[in-house]
Amino acid sequence: MIELTHVSKTYPNGTIGLHDINLTIKEGEFVVIVGLSGAGKSTLLRSINRLSDVSSGDIRIHGQSITAASGKELRSIRRNIGMIFQSFNLIKRSTVLQNVLSGRVGYHSTLRTIFGSFPKRDVDIALTALERVNIREKAYIRADQLSGGQQQRVSIARALAQEATIILADEPVASLDPLTTRQVMDDLQRINRELNITTIVNLHFIDLAREYATRIIGLRAGEIVFDGSVQEATDEKLAEIYGRPVKADELLDTNADVHLVGVQ
């Protein structure tokens, strides 16, 4: 489904974001990417949907090169990729429903989306998406009246309304408390299992990666240093990813009342 071949990214200041990444992610996988801040996790995710152009190599989605695509072809490929951000990326003064309907813009003309004129089918799709994340009753409330966890659920619903076959989530729970973190991760896991949506998540916390992933990828200085199952992600392997033993603040204590801030 997703194939990266010799993908590298060098920023204008010379910083290497990714170095010779070769990676294949199959349909329906729940992949968690871990690593230190600056390891290249966000760069990798943003390269997959071409929010960031790579310097060399090729990325293929369903056999189509998103690296080489432009215009209508690029929009068509991106329509299959939902993106969830740490900061939610919602229009706070708009209703929850309007935010979710923004996931439908790739299916309509620019004029229709400017005026927010969505057909009833789109509204039904959006409401069903909200129901899947258990906040349908919030549809007509302004997004800025929701809690952080509820706002992140809106962004998940937006990806569902997009009818994406791939969801990319960049640190989706980094700013949430432990209880809300678990609720959001449960939503992503359930959607992955029930709808077979390929899900790739960047996470701070090793415990969460071990609990929710079907596969863990470790990045260090822009290179893949681990790619394996949860069972293979031993403390020794994690030490290789981080260049040292993993400390307590890189774990999430889901029974605690505080959110321990770990590495990015």
PDB file of C-alpha atoms in Angstrom:
ATOM      1  CA  MET A   1       0.000   0.000   0.000  1.00  0.00           C
ATOM      2  CA  ILE A   2       2.738   2.470   0.958  1.00  0.00           C
ATOM      3  CA  GLU A   3       6.221   2.011  -0.439  1.00  0.00           C
ATOM      4  CA  LEU A   4       9.236   4.250   0.153  1.00  0.00           C
ATOM      5  CA  THR A   5      12.301   3.567  -1.980  1.00  0.00           C
ATOM      6  CA  HIS A   6      15.658   5.208  -1.202  1.00  0.00           C
ATOM      7  CA  VAL A   7      13.897   8.259   0.235  1.00  0.00           C
ATOM      8  CA  SER A   8      16.112  11.051   1.564  1.00  0.00           C
ATOM      9  CA  LYS A   9      15.345  14.571   2.725  1.00  0.00           C
ATOM     10  CA  THR A  10      17.926  17.308   3.242  1.00  0.00           C
ATOM     11  CA  TYR A  11      16.744  20.724   4.405  1.00  0.00           C
ATOM     12  CA  PRO A  12      18.127  23.952   2.885  1.00  0.00           C
ATOM     13  CA  ASN A  13      20.364  24.513   5.930  1.00  0.00           C
ATOM     14  CA  GLY A  14      21.988  21.126   5.364  1.00  0.00           C
ATOM     15  CA  THR A  15      20.141  19.268   8.109  1.00  0.00           C
ATOM     16  CA  ILE A  16      19.403  15.671   7.135  1.00  0.00           C
ATOM     17  CA  GLY A  17      15.783  14.803   7.868  1.00  0.00           C
ATOM     18  CA  LEU A  18      15.732  11.349   6.268  1.00  0.00           C
ATOM     19  CA  HIS A  19      18.515   9.198   4.859  1.00  0.00           C
ATOM     20  CA  ASP A  20      17.945   6.375   2.370  1.00  0.00           C
ATOM     21  CA  ILE A  21      14.632   5.148   3.789  1.00  0.00           C
ATOM     22  CA  ASN A  22      13.352   1.882   2.313  1.00  0.00           C
ATOM     23  CA  LEU A  23      10.030   0.893   3.779  1.00  0.00           C
ATOM     24  CA  THR A  24       6.873  -0.978   2.833  1.00  0.00           C
ATOM     25  CA  ILE A  25       3.691  -0.667   4.908  1.00  0.00           C
ATOM     26  CA  LYS A  26       0.906  -3.101   4.141  1.00  0.00           C
ATOM     27  CA  GLU A  27      -2.827  -2.483   4.083  1.00  0.00           C
ATOM     28  CA  GLY A  28      -4.441  -2.536   7.524  1.00  0.00           C
ATOM     29  CA  GLU A  29      -1.269  -2.247   9.592  1.00  0.00           C
ATOM     30  CA  PHE A  30      -1.154  -0.107  12.740  1.00  0.00           C
ATOM     31  CA  VAL A  31       2.396   1.230  12.693  1.00  0.00           C
ATOM     32  CA  VAL A  32       3.882   3.352  15.452  1.00  0.00           C
ATOM     33  CA  ILE A  33       7.041   5.363  14.791  1.00  0.00           C
ATOM     34  CA  VAL A  34       9.260   6.180  17.767  1.00  0.00           C
ATOM     35  CA  GLY A  35      12.530   8.037  18.233  1.00  0.00           C
ATOM     36  CA  LEU A  36      14.166  11.072  19.775  1.00  0.00           C
ATOM     37  CA  SER A  37      13.236  14.639  18.878  1.00  0.00           C
ATOM     38  CA  GLY A  38      14.787  15.393  15.511  1.00  0.00           C
ATOM     39  CA  ALA A  39      14.984  11.724  14.543  1.00  0.00           C
ATOM     40  CA  GLY A  40      12.833  12.353  11.454  1.00  0.00           C
ATOM     41  CA  LYS A  41       9.432  11.066  12.598  1.00  0.00           C
ATOM     42  CA  SER A  42       7.411  14.091  11.486  1.00  0.00           C
ATOM     43  CA  THR A  43       9.461  14.468   8.317  1.00  0.00           C
ATOM     44  CA  LEU A  44       8.669  10.870   7.388  1.00  0.00           C
ATOM     45  CA  LEU A  45       4.948  11.316   7.964  1.00  0.00           C
ATOM     46  CA  ARG A  46       4.792  14.626   6.103  1.00  0.00           C
ATOM     47  CA  SER A  47       6.688  13.110   3.193  1.00  0.00           C
ATOM     48  CA  ILE A  48       4.138  10.320   2.762  1.00  0.00           C
ATOM     49  CA  ASN A  49       1.345  12.791   1.945  1.00  0.00           C
ATOM     50  CA  ARG A  50       3.793  15.283   0.406  1.00  0.00           C
ATOM     51  CA  LEU A  51       3.298  18.064   2.862  1.00  0.00           C
ATOM     52  CA  SER A  52       7.085  17.971   2.637  1.00  0.00           C
ATOM     53  CA  ASP A  53       8.882  17.189  -0.632  1.00  0.00           C
ATOM     54  CA  VAL A  54      11.707  14.669  -0.469  1.00  0.00           C
ATOM     55  CA  SER A  55      15.144  15.403  -1.886  1.00  0.00           C
ATOM     56  CA  SER A  56      15.505  12.030  -3.594  1.00  0.00           C
ATOM     57  CA  GLY A  57      13.794   8.667  -3.856  1.00  0.00           C
ATOM     58  CA  ASP A  58      10.198   7.728  -4.522  1.00  0.00           C
ATOM     59  CA  ILE A  59       7.038   7.233  -2.448  1.00  0.00           C
ATOM     60  CA  ARG A  60       4.175   5.198  -3.868  1.00  0.00           C
ATOM     61  CA  ILE A  61       0.619   5.035  -2.554  1.00  0.00           C
ATOM     62  CA  HIS A  62      -1.466   2.191  -3.986  1.00  0.00           C
ATOM     63  CA  GLY A  63       1.158   1.879  -6.719  1.00  0.00           C
ATOM     64  CA  GLN A  64       0.995   5.556  -7.700  1.00  0.00           C
ATOM     65  CA  SER A  65       4.001   7.806  -7.200  1.00  0.00           C
ATOM     66  CA  ILE A  66       2.983  10.715  -4.993  1.00  0.00           C
ATOM     67  CA  THR A  67       6.534  12.020  -5.397  1.00  0.00           C
ATOM     68  CA  ALA A  68       6.071  12.569  -9.122  1.00  0.00           C
ATOM     69  CA  ALA A  69       2.361  13.468  -9.054  1.00  0.00           C
ATOM     70  CA  SER A  70       1.021  16.964  -9.635  1.00  0.00           C
ATOM     71  CA  GLY A  71      -2.277  18.715 -10.184  1.00  0.00           C
ATOM     72  CA  LYS A  72      -5.350  16.516 -10.335  1.00  0.00           C
ATOM     73  CA  GLU A  73      -3.368  13.298  -9.819  1.00  0.00           C
ATOM     74  CA  LEU A  74      -1.759  14.632  -6.626  1.00  0.00           C
ATOM     75  CA  ARG A  75      -5.134  15.761  -5.268  1.00  0.00           C
ATOM     76  CA  SER A  76      -6.591  12.340  -6.049  1.00  0.00           C
ATOM     77  CA  ILE A  77      -3.819  10.517  -4.163  1.00  0.00           C
ATOM     78  CA  ARG A  78      -4.008  12.881  -1.194  1.00  0.00           C
ATOM     79  CA  ARG A  79      -7.757  12.340  -0.963  1.00  0.00           C
ATOM     80  CA  ASN A  80      -6.967   8.832   0.282  1.00  0.00           C
ATOM     81  CA  ILE A  81      -4.684  10.092   3.060  1.00  0.00           C
ATOM     82  CA  GLY A  82      -6.151  11.605   6.232  1.00  0.00           C
ATOM     83  CA  MET A  83      -3.838  13.647   8.467  1.00  0.00           C
ATOM     84  CA  ILE A  84      -4.229  14.132  12.217  1.00  0.00           C
ATOM     85  CA  PHE A  85      -2.075  16.764  13.907  1.00  0.00           C
ATOM     86  CA  GLN A  86      -0.988  17.345  17.486  1.00  0.00           C
ATOM     87  CA  SER A  87      -2.559  20.825  17.359  1.00  0.00           C
ATOM     88  CA  PHE A  88      -5.869  19.462  15.923  1.00  0.00           C
ATOM     89  CA  ASN A  89      -5.883  21.976  13.000  1.00  0.00           C
ATOM     90  CA  LEU A  90      -9.551  22.858  13.380  1.00  0.00           C
ATOM     91  CA  ILE A  91     -11.353  26.062  12.475  1.00  0.00           C
ATOM     92  CA  LYS A  92     -12.228  26.940  16.049  1.00  0.00           C
ATOM     93  CA  ARG A  93     -15.070  29.382  15.269  1.00  0.00           C
ATOM     94  CA  SER A  94     -16.845  26.899  12.990  1.00  0.00           C
ATOM     95  CA  THR A  95     -19.111  24.113  14.156  1.00  0.00           C
ATOM     96  CA  VAL A  96     -17.881  20.593  14.669  1.00  0.00           C
ATOM     97  CA  LEU A  97     -19.929  19.458  11.651  1.00  0.00           C
ATOM     98  CA  GLN A  98     -18.408  22.133   9.407  1.00  0.00           C
ATOM     99  CA  ASN A  99     -14.938  21.029  10.461  1.00  0.00           C
ATOM    100  CA  VAL A 100     -15.705  17.398   9.674  1.00  0.00           C
ATOM    101  CA  LEU A 101     -17.234  18.356   6.321  1.00  0.00           C
ATOM    102  CA  SER A 102     -13.908  19.935   5.377  1.00  0.00           C
ATOM    103  CA  GLY A 103     -12.774  16.353   4.856  1.00  0.00           C
ATOM    104  CA  ARG A 104     -15.090  16.248   1.850  1.00  0.00           C
ATOM    105  CA  VAL A 105     -13.555  19.164  -0.063  1.00  0.00           C
ATOM    106  CA  GLY A 106     -11.481  16.848  -2.253  1.00  0.00           C
ATOM    107  CA  TYR A 107     -14.681  15.487  -3.776  1.00  0.00           C
ATOM    108  CA  HIS A 108     -16.119  18.816  -4.940  1.00  0.00           C
ATOM    109  CA  SER A 109     -15.378  21.913  -6.949  1.00  0.00           C
ATOM    110  CA  THR A 110     -13.628  24.856  -5.336  1.00  0.00           C
ATOM    111  CA  LEU A 111     -16.729  27.031  -5.709  1.00  0.00           C
ATOM    112  CA  ARG A 112     -18.956  24.588  -3.844  1.00  0.00           C
ATOM    113  CA  THR A 113     -16.488  24.254  -0.958  1.00  0.00           C
ATOM    114  CA  ILE A 114     -16.020  28.043  -0.678  1.00  0.00           C
ATOM    115  CA  PHE A 115     -19.725  28.446  -0.037  1.00  0.00           C
ATOM    116  CA  GLY A 116     -19.904  25.351   2.146  1.00  0.00           C
ATOM    117  CA  SER A 117     -22.612  23.868  -0.039  1.00  0.00           C
ATOM    118  CA  PHE A 118     -22.318  20.174   0.727  1.00  0.00           C
ATOM    119  CA  PRO A 119     -24.967  17.668  -0.401  1.00  0.00           C
ATOM    120  CA  LYS A 120     -27.004  15.672   2.117  1.00  0.00           C
ATOM    121  CA  ARG A 121     -24.908  12.558   1.460  1.00  0.00           C
ATOM    122  CA  ASP A 122     -21.808  14.415   2.694  1.00  0.00           C
ATOM    123  CA  VAL A 123     -23.627  15.580   5.807  1.00  0.00           C
ATOM    124  CA  ASP A 124     -24.704  11.991   6.500  1.00  0.00           C
ATOM    125  CA  ILE A 125     -21.115  10.784   6.044  1.00  0.00           C
ATOM    126  CA  ALA A 126     -19.868  13.475   8.442  1.00  0.00           C
ATOM    127  CA  LEU A 127     -22.473  12.645  11.093  1.00  0.00           C
ATOM    128  CA  THR A 128     -21.665   8.945  10.820  1.00  0.00           C
ATOM    129  CA  ALA A 129     -17.978   9.779  11.301  1.00  0.00           C
ATOM    130  CA  LEU A 130     -18.803  11.754  14.452  1.00  0.00           C
ATOM    131  CA  GLU A 131     -20.866   8.835  15.706  1.00  0.00           C
ATOM    132  CA  ARG A 132     -17.865   6.519  15.259  1.00  0.00           C
ATOM    133  CA  VAL A 133     -15.850   8.663  17.667  1.00  0.00           C
ATOM    134  CA  ASN A 134     -18.815   9.116  20.031  1.00  0.00           C
ATOM    135  CA  ILE A 135     -19.371  12.867  19.681  1.00  0.00           C
ATOM    136  CA  ARG A 136     -22.286  13.098  17.261  1.00  0.00           C
ATOM    137  CA  GLU A 137     -24.205  15.171  19.833  1.00  0.00           C
ATOM    138  CA  LYS A 138     -21.513  17.873  19.483  1.00  0.00           C
ATOM    139  CA  ALA A 139     -22.140  18.357  15.740  1.00  0.00           C
ATOM    140  CA  TYR A 140     -23.607  21.854  15.978  1.00  0.00           C
ATOM    141  CA  ILE A 141     -21.354  23.178  18.744  1.00  0.00           C
ATOM    142  CA  ARG A 142     -18.418  25.445  17.937  1.00  0.00           C
ATOM    143  CA  ALA A 143     -15.117  23.574  17.916  1.00  0.00           C
ATOM    144  CA  ASP A 144     -13.544  25.956  20.438  1.00  0.00           C
ATOM    145  CA  GLN A 145     -16.126  24.868  23.033  1.00  0.00           C
ATOM    146  CA  LEU A 146     -14.763  21.319  23.095  1.00  0.00           C
ATOM    147  CA  SER A 147     -12.063  19.825  25.285  1.00  0.00           C
ATOM    148  CA  GLY A 148      -8.714  18.909  23.772  1.00  0.00           C
ATOM    149  CA  GLY A 149      -9.648  15.248  23.556  1.00  0.00           C
ATOM    150  CA  GLN A 150     -12.949  16.045  21.873  1.00  0.00           C
ATOM    151  CA  GLN A 151     -11.187  18.327  19.375  1.00  0.00           C
ATOM    152  CA  GLN A 152      -8.810  15.510  18.482  1.00  0.00           C
ATOM    153  CA  ARG A 153     -11.810  13.241  17.950  1.00  0.00           C
ATOM    154  CA  VAL A 154     -13.187  15.836  15.527  1.00  0.00           C
ATOM    155  CA  SER A 155      -9.954  15.640  13.554  1.00  0.00           C
ATOM    156  CA  ILE A 156     -10.265  11.832  13.468  1.00  0.00           C
ATOM    157  CA  ALA A 157     -13.864  12.180  12.259  1.00  0.00           C
ATOM    158  CA  ARG A 158     -12.666  14.574   9.551  1.00  0.00           C
ATOM    159  CA  ALA A 159     -10.269  11.893   8.256  1.00  0.00           C
ATOM    160  CA  LEU A 160     -13.111   9.350   8.312  1.00  0.00           C
ATOM    161  CA  ALA A 161     -15.416  11.717   6.412  1.00  0.00           C
ATOM    162  CA  GLN A 162     -12.636  12.038   3.855  1.00  0.00           C
ATOM    163  CA  GLU A 163     -13.060   8.279   3.351  1.00  0.00           C
ATOM    164  CA  ALA A 164      -9.313   7.944   3.615  1.00  0.00           C
ATOM    165  CA  THR A 165      -7.709   4.521   3.291  1.00  0.00           C
ATOM    166  CA  ILE A 166      -4.641   5.761   5.197  1.00  0.00           C
ATOM    167  CA  ILE A 167      -4.499   7.798   8.399  1.00  0.00           C
ATOM    168  CA  LEU A 168      -1.297   9.574   9.416  1.00  0.00           C
ATOM    169  CA  ALA A 169      -1.253  10.866  12.993  1.00  0.00           C
ATOM    170  CA  ASP A 170       1.609  13.122  14.098  1.00  0.00           C
ATOM    171  CA  GLU A 171       1.865  13.040  17.917  1.00  0.00           C
ATOM    172  CA  PRO A 172      -1.951  12.974  18.252  1.00  0.00           C
ATOM    173  CA  VAL A 173      -1.949  12.597  22.054  1.00  0.00           C
ATOM    174  CA  ALA A 174       1.115  14.628  23.038  1.00  0.00           C
ATOM    175  CA  SER A 175      -0.947  17.411  24.637  1.00  0.00           C
ATOM    176  CA  LEU A 176      -3.610  15.222  26.244  1.00  0.00           C
ATOM    177  CA  ASP A 177      -3.995  13.820  29.761  1.00  0.00           C
ATOM    178  CA  PRO A 178      -3.631  10.038  30.305  1.00  0.00           C
ATOM    179  CA  LEU A 179      -7.359   9.230  30.314  1.00  0.00           C
ATOM    180  CA  THR A 180      -8.037  11.216  27.152  1.00  0.00           C
ATOM    181  CA  THR A 181      -4.898   9.780  25.574  1.00  0.00           C
ATOM    182  CA  ARG A 182      -6.258   6.281  26.012  1.00  0.00           C
ATOM    183  CA  GLN A 183      -9.664   7.279  24.598  1.00  0.00           C
ATOM    184  CA  VAL A 184      -8.110   8.771  21.458  1.00  0.00           C
ATOM    185  CA  MET A 185      -5.769   5.808  20.966  1.00  0.00           C
ATOM    186  CA  ASP A 186      -8.702   3.424  21.465  1.00  0.00           C
ATOM    187  CA  ASP A 187     -10.601   5.301  18.749  1.00  0.00           C
ATOM    188  CA  LEU A 188      -7.684   5.020  16.327  1.00  0.00           C
ATOM    189  CA  GLN A 189      -7.211   1.331  17.091  1.00  0.00           C
ATOM    190  CA  ARG A 190     -10.916   0.542  16.701  1.00  0.00           C
ATOM    191  CA  ILE A 191     -11.103   2.398  13.389  1.00  0.00           C
ATOM    192  CA  ASN A 192      -7.999   0.588  12.164  1.00  0.00           C
ATOM    193  CA  ARG A 193      -9.488  -2.803  13.042  1.00  0.00           C
ATOM    194  CA  GLU A 194     -13.090  -2.239  11.985  1.00  0.00           C
ATOM    195  CA  LEU A 195     -12.450  -0.327   8.758  1.00  0.00           C
ATOM    196  CA  ASN A 196      -9.028  -1.798   7.894  1.00  0.00           C
ATOM    197  CA  ILE A 197      -7.615   1.712   7.527  1.00  0.00           C
ATOM    198  CA  THR A 198      -3.827   1.669   7.437  1.00  0.00           C
ATOM    199  CA  THR A 199      -2.695   3.799  10.381  1.00  0.00           C
ATOM    200  CA  ILE A 200       0.737   5.310  11.008  1.00  0.00           C
ATOM    201  CA  VAL A 201       1.229   7.165  14.284  1.00  0.00           C
ATOM    202  CA  ASN A 202       4.183   9.106  15.677  1.00  0.00           C
ATOM    203  CA  LEU A 203       4.249   8.724  19.459  1.00  0.00           C
ATOM    204  CA  HIS A 204       6.239  10.045  22.389  1.00  0.00           C
ATOM    205  CA  PHE A 205       5.608   7.120  24.606  1.00  0.00           C
ATOM    206  CA  ILE A 206       7.032   3.622  24.413  1.00  0.00           C
ATOM    207  CA  ASP A 207       4.282   2.038  26.544  1.00  0.00           C
ATOM    208  CA  LEU A 208       1.627   3.278  24.130  1.00  0.00           C
ATOM    209  CA  ALA A 209       3.587   2.022  21.151  1.00  0.00           C
ATOM    210  CA  ARG A 210       3.836  -1.426  22.714  1.00  0.00           C
ATOM    211  CA  GLU A 211       0.136  -1.489  23.595  1.00  0.00           C
ATOM    212  CA  TYR A 212      -1.418  -0.288  20.349  1.00  0.00           C
ATOM    213  CA  ALA A 213       0.975  -1.030  17.493  1.00  0.00           C
ATOM    214  CA  THR A 214       1.063  -4.098  15.308  1.00  0.00           C
ATOM    215  CA  ARG A 215       4.498  -2.935  14.167  1.00  0.00           C
ATOM    216  CA  ILE A 216       7.037  -0.503  15.604  1.00  0.00           C
ATOM    217  CA  ILE A 217       9.544   1.477  13.534  1.00  0.00           C
ATOM    218  CA  GLY A 218      12.426   3.206  15.288  1.00  0.00           C
ATOM    219  CA  LEU A 219      14.134   6.222  13.722  1.00  0.00           C
ATOM    220  CA  ARG A 220      17.466   7.670  14.730  1.00  0.00           C
ATOM    221  CA  ALA A 221      19.114  10.597  12.911  1.00  0.00           C
ATOM    222  CA  GLY A 222      16.852  10.105   9.899  1.00  0.00           C
ATOM    223  CA  GLU A 223      17.550   6.396   9.516  1.00  0.00           C
ATOM    224  CA  ILE A 224      15.517   3.297  10.362  1.00  0.00           C
ATOM    225  CA  VAL A 225      17.307   1.492  13.179  1.00  0.00           C
ATOM    226  CA  PHE A 226      14.460  -0.846  14.131  1.00  0.00           C
ATOM    227  CA  ASP A 227      11.506  -2.326  12.270  1.00  0.00           C
ATOM    228  CA  GLY A 228       9.672  -5.175  13.901  1.00  0.00           C
ATOM    229  CA  SER A 229       6.802  -6.502  15.932  1.00  0.00           C
ATOM    230  CA  VAL A 230       5.864  -5.337  19.417  1.00  0.00           C
ATOM    231  CA  GLN A 231       7.374  -8.538  20.823  1.00  0.00           C
ATOM    232  CA  GLU A 232      10.684  -7.747  19.129  1.00  0.00           C
ATOM    233  CA  ALA A 233      10.773  -4.212  20.599  1.00  0.00           C
ATOM    234  CA  THR A 234      12.719  -5.238  23.686  1.00  0.00           C
ATOM    235  CA  ASP A 235      14.336  -2.814  26.106  1.00  0.00           C
ATOM    236  CA  GLU A 236      17.662  -3.577  24.430  1.00  0.00           C
ATOM    237  CA  LYS A 237      16.282  -2.706  20.989  1.00  0.00           C
ATOM    238  CA  LEU A 238      14.738   0.495  22.330  1.00  0.00           C
ATOM    239  CA  ALA A 239      18.105   1.428  23.817  1.00  0.00           C
ATOM    240  CA  GLU A 240      19.534   1.194  20.292  1.00  0.00           C
ATOM    241  CA  ILE A 241      16.807   3.500  18.968  1.00  0.00           C
ATOM    242  CA  TYR A 242      17.394   6.132  21.635  1.00  0.00           C
ATOM    243  CA  GLY A 243      21.131   5.603  21.968  1.00  0.00           C
ATOM    244  CA  ARG A 244      20.722   4.895  25.680  1.00  0.00           C
ATOM    245  CA  PRO A 245      18.389   3.056  28.077  1.00  0.00           C
ATOM    246  CA  VAL A 246      14.807   4.350  27.961  1.00  0.00           C
ATOM    247  CA  LYS A 247      13.951   6.457  31.010  1.00  0.00           C
ATOM    248  CA  ALA A 248      10.718   6.718  32.995  1.00  0.00           C
ATOM    249  CA  ASP A 249       9.741  10.012  31.374  1.00  0.00           C
ATOM    250  CA  GLU A 250       9.598   8.246  28.008  1.00  0.00           C
ATOM    251  CA  LEU A 251       6.806   6.036  29.301  1.00  0.00           C
ATOM    252  CA  LEU A 252       3.194   6.984  29.865  1.00  0.00           C
ATOM    253  CA  ASP A 253       1.790   6.067  33.268  1.00  0.00           C
ATOM    254  CA  THR A 254      -1.861   5.613  32.368  1.00  0.00           C
ATOM    255  CA  ASN A 255      -2.782   5.130  36.034  1.00  0.00           C
ATOM    256  CA  ALA A 256      -1.295   8.441  37.130  1.00  0.00           C
ATOM    257  CA  ASP A 257      -3.002  11.804  37.365  1.00  0.00           C
ATOM    258  CA  VAL A 258      -0.312  13.583  35.350  1.00  0.00           C
ATOM    259  CA  HIS A 259       0.905  13.301  31.798  1.00  0.00           C
ATOM    260  CA  LEU A 260       4.616  12.593  31.844  1.00  0.00           C
ATOM    261  CA  VAL A 261       6.323  14.534  29.069  1.00  0.00           C
ATOM    262  CA  GLY A 262       8.714  12.382  27.117  1.00  0.00           C
ATOM    263  CA  VAL A 263      10.923  12.658  24.089  1.00  0.00           C
ATOM    264  CA  GLN A 264       9.678  13.810  20.718  1.00  0.00           C
TER     265      GLN A 264
END
